[in-house]
Short mmCIF file of C-alpha atoms in Angstrom, two decimals:
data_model
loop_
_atom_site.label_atom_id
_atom_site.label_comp_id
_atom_site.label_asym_id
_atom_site.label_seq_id
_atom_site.Cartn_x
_atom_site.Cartn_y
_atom_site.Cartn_z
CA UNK K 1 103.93 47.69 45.16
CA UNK K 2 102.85 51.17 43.90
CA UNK K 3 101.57 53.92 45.87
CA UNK K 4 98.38 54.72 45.64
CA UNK K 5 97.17 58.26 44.11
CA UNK K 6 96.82 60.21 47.53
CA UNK K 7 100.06 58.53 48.92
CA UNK K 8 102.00 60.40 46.04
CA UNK K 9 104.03 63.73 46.55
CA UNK K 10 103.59 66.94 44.91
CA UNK K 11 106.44 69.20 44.32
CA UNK K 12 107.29 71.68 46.47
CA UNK K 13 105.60 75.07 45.04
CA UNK K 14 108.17 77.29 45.17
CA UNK K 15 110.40 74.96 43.10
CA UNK K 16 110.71 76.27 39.19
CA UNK K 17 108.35 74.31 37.10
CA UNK K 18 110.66 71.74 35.54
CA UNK K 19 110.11 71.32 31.88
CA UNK K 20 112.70 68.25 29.92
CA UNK K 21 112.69 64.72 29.71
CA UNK K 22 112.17 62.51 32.46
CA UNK K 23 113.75 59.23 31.29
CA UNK K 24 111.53 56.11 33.45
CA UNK K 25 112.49 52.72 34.28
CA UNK K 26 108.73 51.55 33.60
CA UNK K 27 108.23 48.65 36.28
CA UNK K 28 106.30 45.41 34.86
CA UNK K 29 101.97 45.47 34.47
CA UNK K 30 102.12 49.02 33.84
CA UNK K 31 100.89 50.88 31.07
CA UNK K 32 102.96 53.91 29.26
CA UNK K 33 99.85 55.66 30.25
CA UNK K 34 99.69 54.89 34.15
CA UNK K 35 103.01 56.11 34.34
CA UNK K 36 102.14 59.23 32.47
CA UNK K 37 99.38 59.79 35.02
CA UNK K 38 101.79 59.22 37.89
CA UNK K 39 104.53 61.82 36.71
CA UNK K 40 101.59 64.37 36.01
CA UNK K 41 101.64 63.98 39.91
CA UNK K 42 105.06 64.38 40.45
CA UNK K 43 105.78 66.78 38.11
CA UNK K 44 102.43 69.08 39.70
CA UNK K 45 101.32 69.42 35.79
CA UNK K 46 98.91 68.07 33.15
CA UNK K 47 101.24 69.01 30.67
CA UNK K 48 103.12 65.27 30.17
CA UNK K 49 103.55 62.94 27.70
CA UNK K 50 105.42 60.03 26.22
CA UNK K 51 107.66 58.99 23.31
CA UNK K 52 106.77 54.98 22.14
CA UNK K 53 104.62 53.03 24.14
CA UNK K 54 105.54 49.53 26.10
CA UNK K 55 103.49 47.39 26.45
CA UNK K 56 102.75 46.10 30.26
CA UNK K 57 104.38 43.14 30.77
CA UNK K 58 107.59 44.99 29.27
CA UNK K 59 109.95 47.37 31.02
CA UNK K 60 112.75 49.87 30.64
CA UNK K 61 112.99 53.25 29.03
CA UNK K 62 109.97 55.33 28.84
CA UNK K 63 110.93 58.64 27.54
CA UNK K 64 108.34 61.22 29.28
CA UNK K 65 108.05 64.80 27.84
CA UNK K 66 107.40 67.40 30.77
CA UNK K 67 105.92 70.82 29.91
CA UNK K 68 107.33 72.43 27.24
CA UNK K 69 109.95 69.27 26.19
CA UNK K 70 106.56 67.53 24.87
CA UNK K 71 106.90 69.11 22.34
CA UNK K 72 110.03 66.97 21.22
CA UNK K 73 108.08 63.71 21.73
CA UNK K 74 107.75 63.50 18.10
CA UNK K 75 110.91 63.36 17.29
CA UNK K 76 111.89 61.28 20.08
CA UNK K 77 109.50 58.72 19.06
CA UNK K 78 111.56 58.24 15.61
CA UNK K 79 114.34 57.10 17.22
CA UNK K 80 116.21 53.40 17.09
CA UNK K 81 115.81 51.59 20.02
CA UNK K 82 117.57 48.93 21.82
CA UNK K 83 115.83 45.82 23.85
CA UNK K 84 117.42 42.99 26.00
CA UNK K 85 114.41 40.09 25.00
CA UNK K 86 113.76 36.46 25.75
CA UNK K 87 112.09 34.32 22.60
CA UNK K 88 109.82 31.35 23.13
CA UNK K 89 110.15 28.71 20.49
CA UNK K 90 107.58 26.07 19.74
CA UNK K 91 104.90 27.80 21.04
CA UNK K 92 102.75 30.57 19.23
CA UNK K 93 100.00 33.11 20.57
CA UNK K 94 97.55 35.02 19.40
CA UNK K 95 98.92 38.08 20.85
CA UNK K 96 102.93 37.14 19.56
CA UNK K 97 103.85 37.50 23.74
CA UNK K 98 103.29 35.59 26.96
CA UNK K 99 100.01 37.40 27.42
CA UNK K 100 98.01 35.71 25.47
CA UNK K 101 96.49 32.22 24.58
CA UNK K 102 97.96 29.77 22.99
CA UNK K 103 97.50 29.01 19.44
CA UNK K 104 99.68 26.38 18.42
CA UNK K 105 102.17 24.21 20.00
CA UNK K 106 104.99 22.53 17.87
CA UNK K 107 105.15 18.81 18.09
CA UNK K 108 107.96 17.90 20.81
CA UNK K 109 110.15 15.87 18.18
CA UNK K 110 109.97 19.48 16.28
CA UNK K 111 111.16 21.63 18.84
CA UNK K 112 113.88 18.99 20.29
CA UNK K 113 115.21 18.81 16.74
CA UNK K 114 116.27 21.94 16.16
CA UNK K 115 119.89 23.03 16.45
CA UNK K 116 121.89 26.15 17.52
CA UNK K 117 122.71 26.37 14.30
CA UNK K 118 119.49 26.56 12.52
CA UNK K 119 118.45 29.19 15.33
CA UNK K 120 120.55 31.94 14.82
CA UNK K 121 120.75 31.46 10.46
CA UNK K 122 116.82 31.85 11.03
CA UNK K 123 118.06 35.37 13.08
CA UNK K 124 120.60 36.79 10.86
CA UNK K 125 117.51 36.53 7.97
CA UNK K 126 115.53 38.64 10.56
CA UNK K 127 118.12 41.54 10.51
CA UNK K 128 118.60 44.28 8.47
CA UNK K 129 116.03 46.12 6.03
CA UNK K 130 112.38 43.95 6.45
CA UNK K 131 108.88 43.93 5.29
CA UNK K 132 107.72 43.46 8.48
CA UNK K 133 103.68 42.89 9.25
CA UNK K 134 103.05 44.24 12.52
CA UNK K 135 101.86 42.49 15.43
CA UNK K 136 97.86 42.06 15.44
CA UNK K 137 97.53 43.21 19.02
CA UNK K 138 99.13 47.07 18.32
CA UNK K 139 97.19 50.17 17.82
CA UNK K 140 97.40 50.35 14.10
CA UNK K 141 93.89 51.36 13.18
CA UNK K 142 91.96 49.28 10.50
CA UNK K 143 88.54 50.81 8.91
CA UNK K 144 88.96 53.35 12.17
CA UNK K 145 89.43 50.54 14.77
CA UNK K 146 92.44 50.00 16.28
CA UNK K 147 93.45 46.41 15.59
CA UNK K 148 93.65 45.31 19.31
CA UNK K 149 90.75 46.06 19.88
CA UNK K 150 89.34 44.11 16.69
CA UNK K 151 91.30 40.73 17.93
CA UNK K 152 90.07 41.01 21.31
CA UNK K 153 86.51 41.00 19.92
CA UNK K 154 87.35 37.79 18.39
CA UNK K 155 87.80 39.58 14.74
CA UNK K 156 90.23 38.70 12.53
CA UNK K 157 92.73 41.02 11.65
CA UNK K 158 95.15 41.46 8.16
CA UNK K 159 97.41 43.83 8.95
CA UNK K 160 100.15 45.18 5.34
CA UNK K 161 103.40 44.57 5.76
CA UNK K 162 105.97 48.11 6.31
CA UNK K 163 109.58 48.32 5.71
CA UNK K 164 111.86 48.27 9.37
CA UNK K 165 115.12 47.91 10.11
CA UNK K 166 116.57 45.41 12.40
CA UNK K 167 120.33 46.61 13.05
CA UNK K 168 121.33 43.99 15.49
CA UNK K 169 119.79 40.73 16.90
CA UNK K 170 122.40 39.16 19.02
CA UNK K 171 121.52 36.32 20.24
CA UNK K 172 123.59 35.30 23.60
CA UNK K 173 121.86 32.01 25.07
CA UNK K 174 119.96 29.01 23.85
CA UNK K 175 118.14 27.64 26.44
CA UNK K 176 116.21 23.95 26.05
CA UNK K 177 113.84 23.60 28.89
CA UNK K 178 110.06 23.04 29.77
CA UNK K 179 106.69 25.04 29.96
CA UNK K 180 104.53 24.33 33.01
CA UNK K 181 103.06 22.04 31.23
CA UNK K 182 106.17 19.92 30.48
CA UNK K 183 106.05 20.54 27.01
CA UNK K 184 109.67 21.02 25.32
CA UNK K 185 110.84 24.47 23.78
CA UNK K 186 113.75 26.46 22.87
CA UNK K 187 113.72 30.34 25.31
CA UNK K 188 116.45 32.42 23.14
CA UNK K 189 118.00 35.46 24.81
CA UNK K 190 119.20 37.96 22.25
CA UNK K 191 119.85 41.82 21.84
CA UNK K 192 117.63 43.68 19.66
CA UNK K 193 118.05 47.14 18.23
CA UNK K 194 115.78 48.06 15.54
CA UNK K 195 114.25 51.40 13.92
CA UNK K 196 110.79 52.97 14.93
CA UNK K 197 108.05 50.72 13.88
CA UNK K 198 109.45 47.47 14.73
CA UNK K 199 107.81 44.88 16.48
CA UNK K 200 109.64 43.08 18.73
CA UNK K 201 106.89 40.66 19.20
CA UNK K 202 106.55 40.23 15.23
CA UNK K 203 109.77 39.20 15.62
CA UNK K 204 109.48 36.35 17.59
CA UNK K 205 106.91 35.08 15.82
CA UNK K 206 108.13 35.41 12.30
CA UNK K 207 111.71 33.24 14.04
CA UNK K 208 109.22 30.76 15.07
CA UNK K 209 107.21 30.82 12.06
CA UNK K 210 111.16 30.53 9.71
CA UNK K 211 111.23 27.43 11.55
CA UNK K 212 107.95 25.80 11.59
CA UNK K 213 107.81 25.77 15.53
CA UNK K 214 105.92 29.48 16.17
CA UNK K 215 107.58 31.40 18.60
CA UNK K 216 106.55 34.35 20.90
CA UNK K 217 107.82 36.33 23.35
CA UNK K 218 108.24 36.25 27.23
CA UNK K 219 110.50 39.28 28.37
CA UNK K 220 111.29 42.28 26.71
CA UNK K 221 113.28 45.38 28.39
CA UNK K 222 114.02 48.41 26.55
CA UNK K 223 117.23 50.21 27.17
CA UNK K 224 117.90 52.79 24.72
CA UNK K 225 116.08 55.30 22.85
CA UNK K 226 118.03 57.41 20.40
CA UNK K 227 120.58 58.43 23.54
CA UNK K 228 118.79 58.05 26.14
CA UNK K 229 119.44 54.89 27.93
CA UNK K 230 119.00 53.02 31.37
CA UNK K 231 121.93 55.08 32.89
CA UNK K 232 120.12 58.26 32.10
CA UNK K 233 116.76 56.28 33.78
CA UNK K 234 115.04 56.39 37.72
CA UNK K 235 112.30 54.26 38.96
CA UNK K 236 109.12 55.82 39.78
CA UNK K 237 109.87 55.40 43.28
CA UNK K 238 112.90 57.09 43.30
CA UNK K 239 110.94 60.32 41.31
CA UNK K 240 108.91 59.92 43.99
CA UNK K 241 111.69 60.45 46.83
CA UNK K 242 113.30 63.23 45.14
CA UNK K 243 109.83 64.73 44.90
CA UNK K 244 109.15 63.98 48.97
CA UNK K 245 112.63 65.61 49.72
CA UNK K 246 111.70 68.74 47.82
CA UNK K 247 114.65 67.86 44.97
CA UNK K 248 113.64 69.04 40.97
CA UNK K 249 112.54 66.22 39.15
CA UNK K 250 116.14 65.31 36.99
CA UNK K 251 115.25 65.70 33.81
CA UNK K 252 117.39 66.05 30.73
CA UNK K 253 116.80 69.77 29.64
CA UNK K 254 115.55 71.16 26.40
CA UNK K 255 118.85 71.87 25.46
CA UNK K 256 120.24 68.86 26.16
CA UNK K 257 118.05 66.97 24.88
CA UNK K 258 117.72 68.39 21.06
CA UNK K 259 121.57 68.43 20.93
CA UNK K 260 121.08 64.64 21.30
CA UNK K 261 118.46 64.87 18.59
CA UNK K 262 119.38 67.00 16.37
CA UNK K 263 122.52 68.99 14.68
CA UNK K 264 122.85 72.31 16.71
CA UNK K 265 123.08 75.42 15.48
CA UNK K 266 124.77 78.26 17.62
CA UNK K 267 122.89 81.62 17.01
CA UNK K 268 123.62 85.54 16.79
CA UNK K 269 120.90 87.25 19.28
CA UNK K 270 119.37 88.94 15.91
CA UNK K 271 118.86 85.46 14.63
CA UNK K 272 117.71 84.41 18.24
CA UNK K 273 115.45 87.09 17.93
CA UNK K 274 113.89 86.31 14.61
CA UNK K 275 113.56 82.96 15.14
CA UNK K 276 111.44 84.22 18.06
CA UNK K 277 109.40 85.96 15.87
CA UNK K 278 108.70 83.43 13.58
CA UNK K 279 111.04 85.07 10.76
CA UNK K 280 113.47 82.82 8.79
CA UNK K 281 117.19 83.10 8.65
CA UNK K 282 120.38 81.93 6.68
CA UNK K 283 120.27 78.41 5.81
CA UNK K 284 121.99 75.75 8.55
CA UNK K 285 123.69 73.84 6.06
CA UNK K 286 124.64 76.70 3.94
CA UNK K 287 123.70 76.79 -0.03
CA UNK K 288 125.48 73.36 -1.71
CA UNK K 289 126.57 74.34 -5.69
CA UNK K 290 125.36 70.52 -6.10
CA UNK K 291 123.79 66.94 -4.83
CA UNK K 292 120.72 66.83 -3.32
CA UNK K 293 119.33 69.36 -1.01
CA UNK K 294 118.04 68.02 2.19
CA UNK K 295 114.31 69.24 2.79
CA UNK K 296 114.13 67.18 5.60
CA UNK K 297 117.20 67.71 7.85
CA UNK K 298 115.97 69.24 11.01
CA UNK K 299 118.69 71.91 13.29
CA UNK K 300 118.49 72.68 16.84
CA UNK K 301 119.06 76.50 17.33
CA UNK K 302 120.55 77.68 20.19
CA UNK K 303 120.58 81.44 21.52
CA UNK K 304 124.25 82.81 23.17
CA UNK K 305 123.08 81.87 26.45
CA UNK K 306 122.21 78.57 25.36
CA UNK K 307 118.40 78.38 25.25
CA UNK K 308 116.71 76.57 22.99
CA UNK K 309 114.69 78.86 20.79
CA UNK K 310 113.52 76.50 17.73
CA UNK K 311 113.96 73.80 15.67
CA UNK K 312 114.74 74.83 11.73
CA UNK K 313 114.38 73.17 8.18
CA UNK K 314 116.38 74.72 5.70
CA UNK K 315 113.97 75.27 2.68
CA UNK K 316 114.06 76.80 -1.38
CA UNK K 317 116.29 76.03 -4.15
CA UNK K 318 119.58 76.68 -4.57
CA UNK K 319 120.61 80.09 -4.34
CA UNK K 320 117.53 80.76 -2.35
CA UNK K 321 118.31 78.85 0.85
CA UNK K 322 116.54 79.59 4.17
CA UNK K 323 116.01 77.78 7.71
CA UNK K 324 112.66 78.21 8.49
CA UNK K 325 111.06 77.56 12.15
CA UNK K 326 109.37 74.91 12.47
CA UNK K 327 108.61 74.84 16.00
CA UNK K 328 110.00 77.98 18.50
CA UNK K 329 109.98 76.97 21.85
CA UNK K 330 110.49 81.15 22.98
CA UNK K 331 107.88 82.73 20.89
CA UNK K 332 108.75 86.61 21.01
CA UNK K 333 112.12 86.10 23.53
CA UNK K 334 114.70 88.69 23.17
CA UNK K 335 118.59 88.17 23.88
CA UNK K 336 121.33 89.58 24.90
CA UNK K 337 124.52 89.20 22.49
CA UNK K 338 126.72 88.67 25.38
CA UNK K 339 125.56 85.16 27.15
CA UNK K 340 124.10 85.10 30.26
CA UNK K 341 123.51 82.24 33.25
CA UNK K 342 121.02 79.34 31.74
CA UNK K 343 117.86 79.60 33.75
CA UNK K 344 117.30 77.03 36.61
CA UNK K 345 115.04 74.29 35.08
CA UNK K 346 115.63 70.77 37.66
CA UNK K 347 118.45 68.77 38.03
CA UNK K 348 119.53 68.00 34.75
CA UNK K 349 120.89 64.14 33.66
#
């Protein structure tokens, strides 16, 4: 059982305000945005945020941005994932997961007819590059609305298809049982890792859909974003005794954290320093005599004592390269050539 609100700690004042990435193990029937509101508690700031919704009845990673590391969410958020999921076959909803009503059940000859076999040939069309069309209960808006909202209100949604990638479904355990109601159908227990954007959900419905049963899903646990993964995760309970004992909140530091994102870039101090200021440098990547240049390609810079100071682009033609800021995290920081002692910011993971 949660605590409630006035049973929750506050950090100890005189603790540095910790700013990184709290990785959560979200507990079941709550939202990504009660357990923002709970680590704006024990983090004793408003300034938190997180990278990729879940969905209540699923659990696992929940990357949360504190203070200044929300401004990596974005690029957190574009990372692959990796969920541990259970697949109902011979069943469909109208919300593709356990949560909502049923919309069609597969006659019992159907679902008792299909093979092992047929199961995971209907999964290895499901991986790799798809058109996928999202679930209808997301928050993709449509004419302004989000369309959750719109099939909740009895409205029909069309949602357009959008181009995912499904790197692995793994599928480790067929299981033929019985819903409550005694009614025959197939659970399959598989391991998904996909790019941003995919619908775990979708997918069991488009398996049940390849084999004219409808499927849906019943568990889903995420445990991996980008590199962030269960091992790096705590409960919100155990947040909440660190916070109690007057520990820092672990969190995986600025640093830290773009190295995993990014390419780093080790700076001078005068290139710290003009970074700071918002003045471009030498290109990361140098100047290539040929191929294509890379517009895109976002560097981590780091100052001599480690700091992160911004993230860079490299940007012009060739010839005329430059890495550009295009975020500074120490707007108008000077450093010192020779590297000093990284500032205390929490227990770092």
């Amino acid at each position: 059982m949660a605590r409630a609100p006035h049973d929750v700690p506050s950090p100890d004042p005189s603790l540095p305000t910790v700013s990184g990435l709290v990785v959560v193990d979200k507990p079941a029937g709550w939202t990504s945005h009660d357990v923002v509101a709970r680590m704006r508690r024990l983090a004793g700031t408003r300034k938190v945020g997180h990278a990729g919704t879940l969905d209540p009845m699923a659990t696992g990673v929940l990357v949360v941005g504190v203070e200044k590391a929300t401004r990596l969410l974005t690029w957190v958020v574009g990372q692959d994932k990796t969920y541990e999921t259970t697949l109902r076959l011979g069943q469909a909803t109208v919300t593709d997961d356990a949560e909502g009503e049923l919309v069609a059940v597969a006659e019992p000859a159907d679902v008792e007819a299909l093979t092992d076999e047929a199961v995971t040939a209907a999964v290895a069309r499901l991986t790799g590059a798809l058109q996928q069309v999202p679930a209808k209960v997301s928050a993709i808006k449509v004419d302004g609305r989000r369309a959750y909202a719109q099939v909740r209100a009895g409205q029909d949604v069309e949602l357009a298809a959008r181009p995912v990638t499904v790197s692995a479904f793994d599928v480790h355990r067929i299981t033929r049982t019985h819903d409550d109601a005694g009614r025959p159908v197939l659970d399959v227990e598989a391991t998904v890792s996909c790019s941003t954007g995919t619908y775990v959900r979708a997918l069991a419905r488009d398996l049940g859909e390849a084999l004219g049963v409808g499927g849906h899903l019943t568990a889903l646990r995420r445990t991996r974003v980008g590199a962030l993964t269960l091992e790096h995760a705590s409960t919100l309970d155990e947040l909440a005794a660190d916070v109690a004992a007057g520990r820092p909140l672990p969190v995986t530091t600025l640093e830290r954290a773009a190295a995993g994102l990014f390419p780093v870039r080790r700076l001078t101090a005068a290139e710290a320093g003009d970074l700071a200021d918002g003045r471009r440098i030498g290109p990361s990547a140098g100047d290539p005599a040929e191929g294509p240049l890379d517009n895109e390609a976002v560097t981590a810079g780091l100052a001599p004592d480690g700091r992160l100071v911004a993230l860079l682009r490299d940007r012009g033609e060739r010839g005329a390269r430059t890495a550009k800021p295009v975020l500074v995290f120490l707007p108008g920081e000077r450093f010192p050539e020779t590297p000093g002692p990284p500032a205390e910011r929490g227990r770092d993971r």
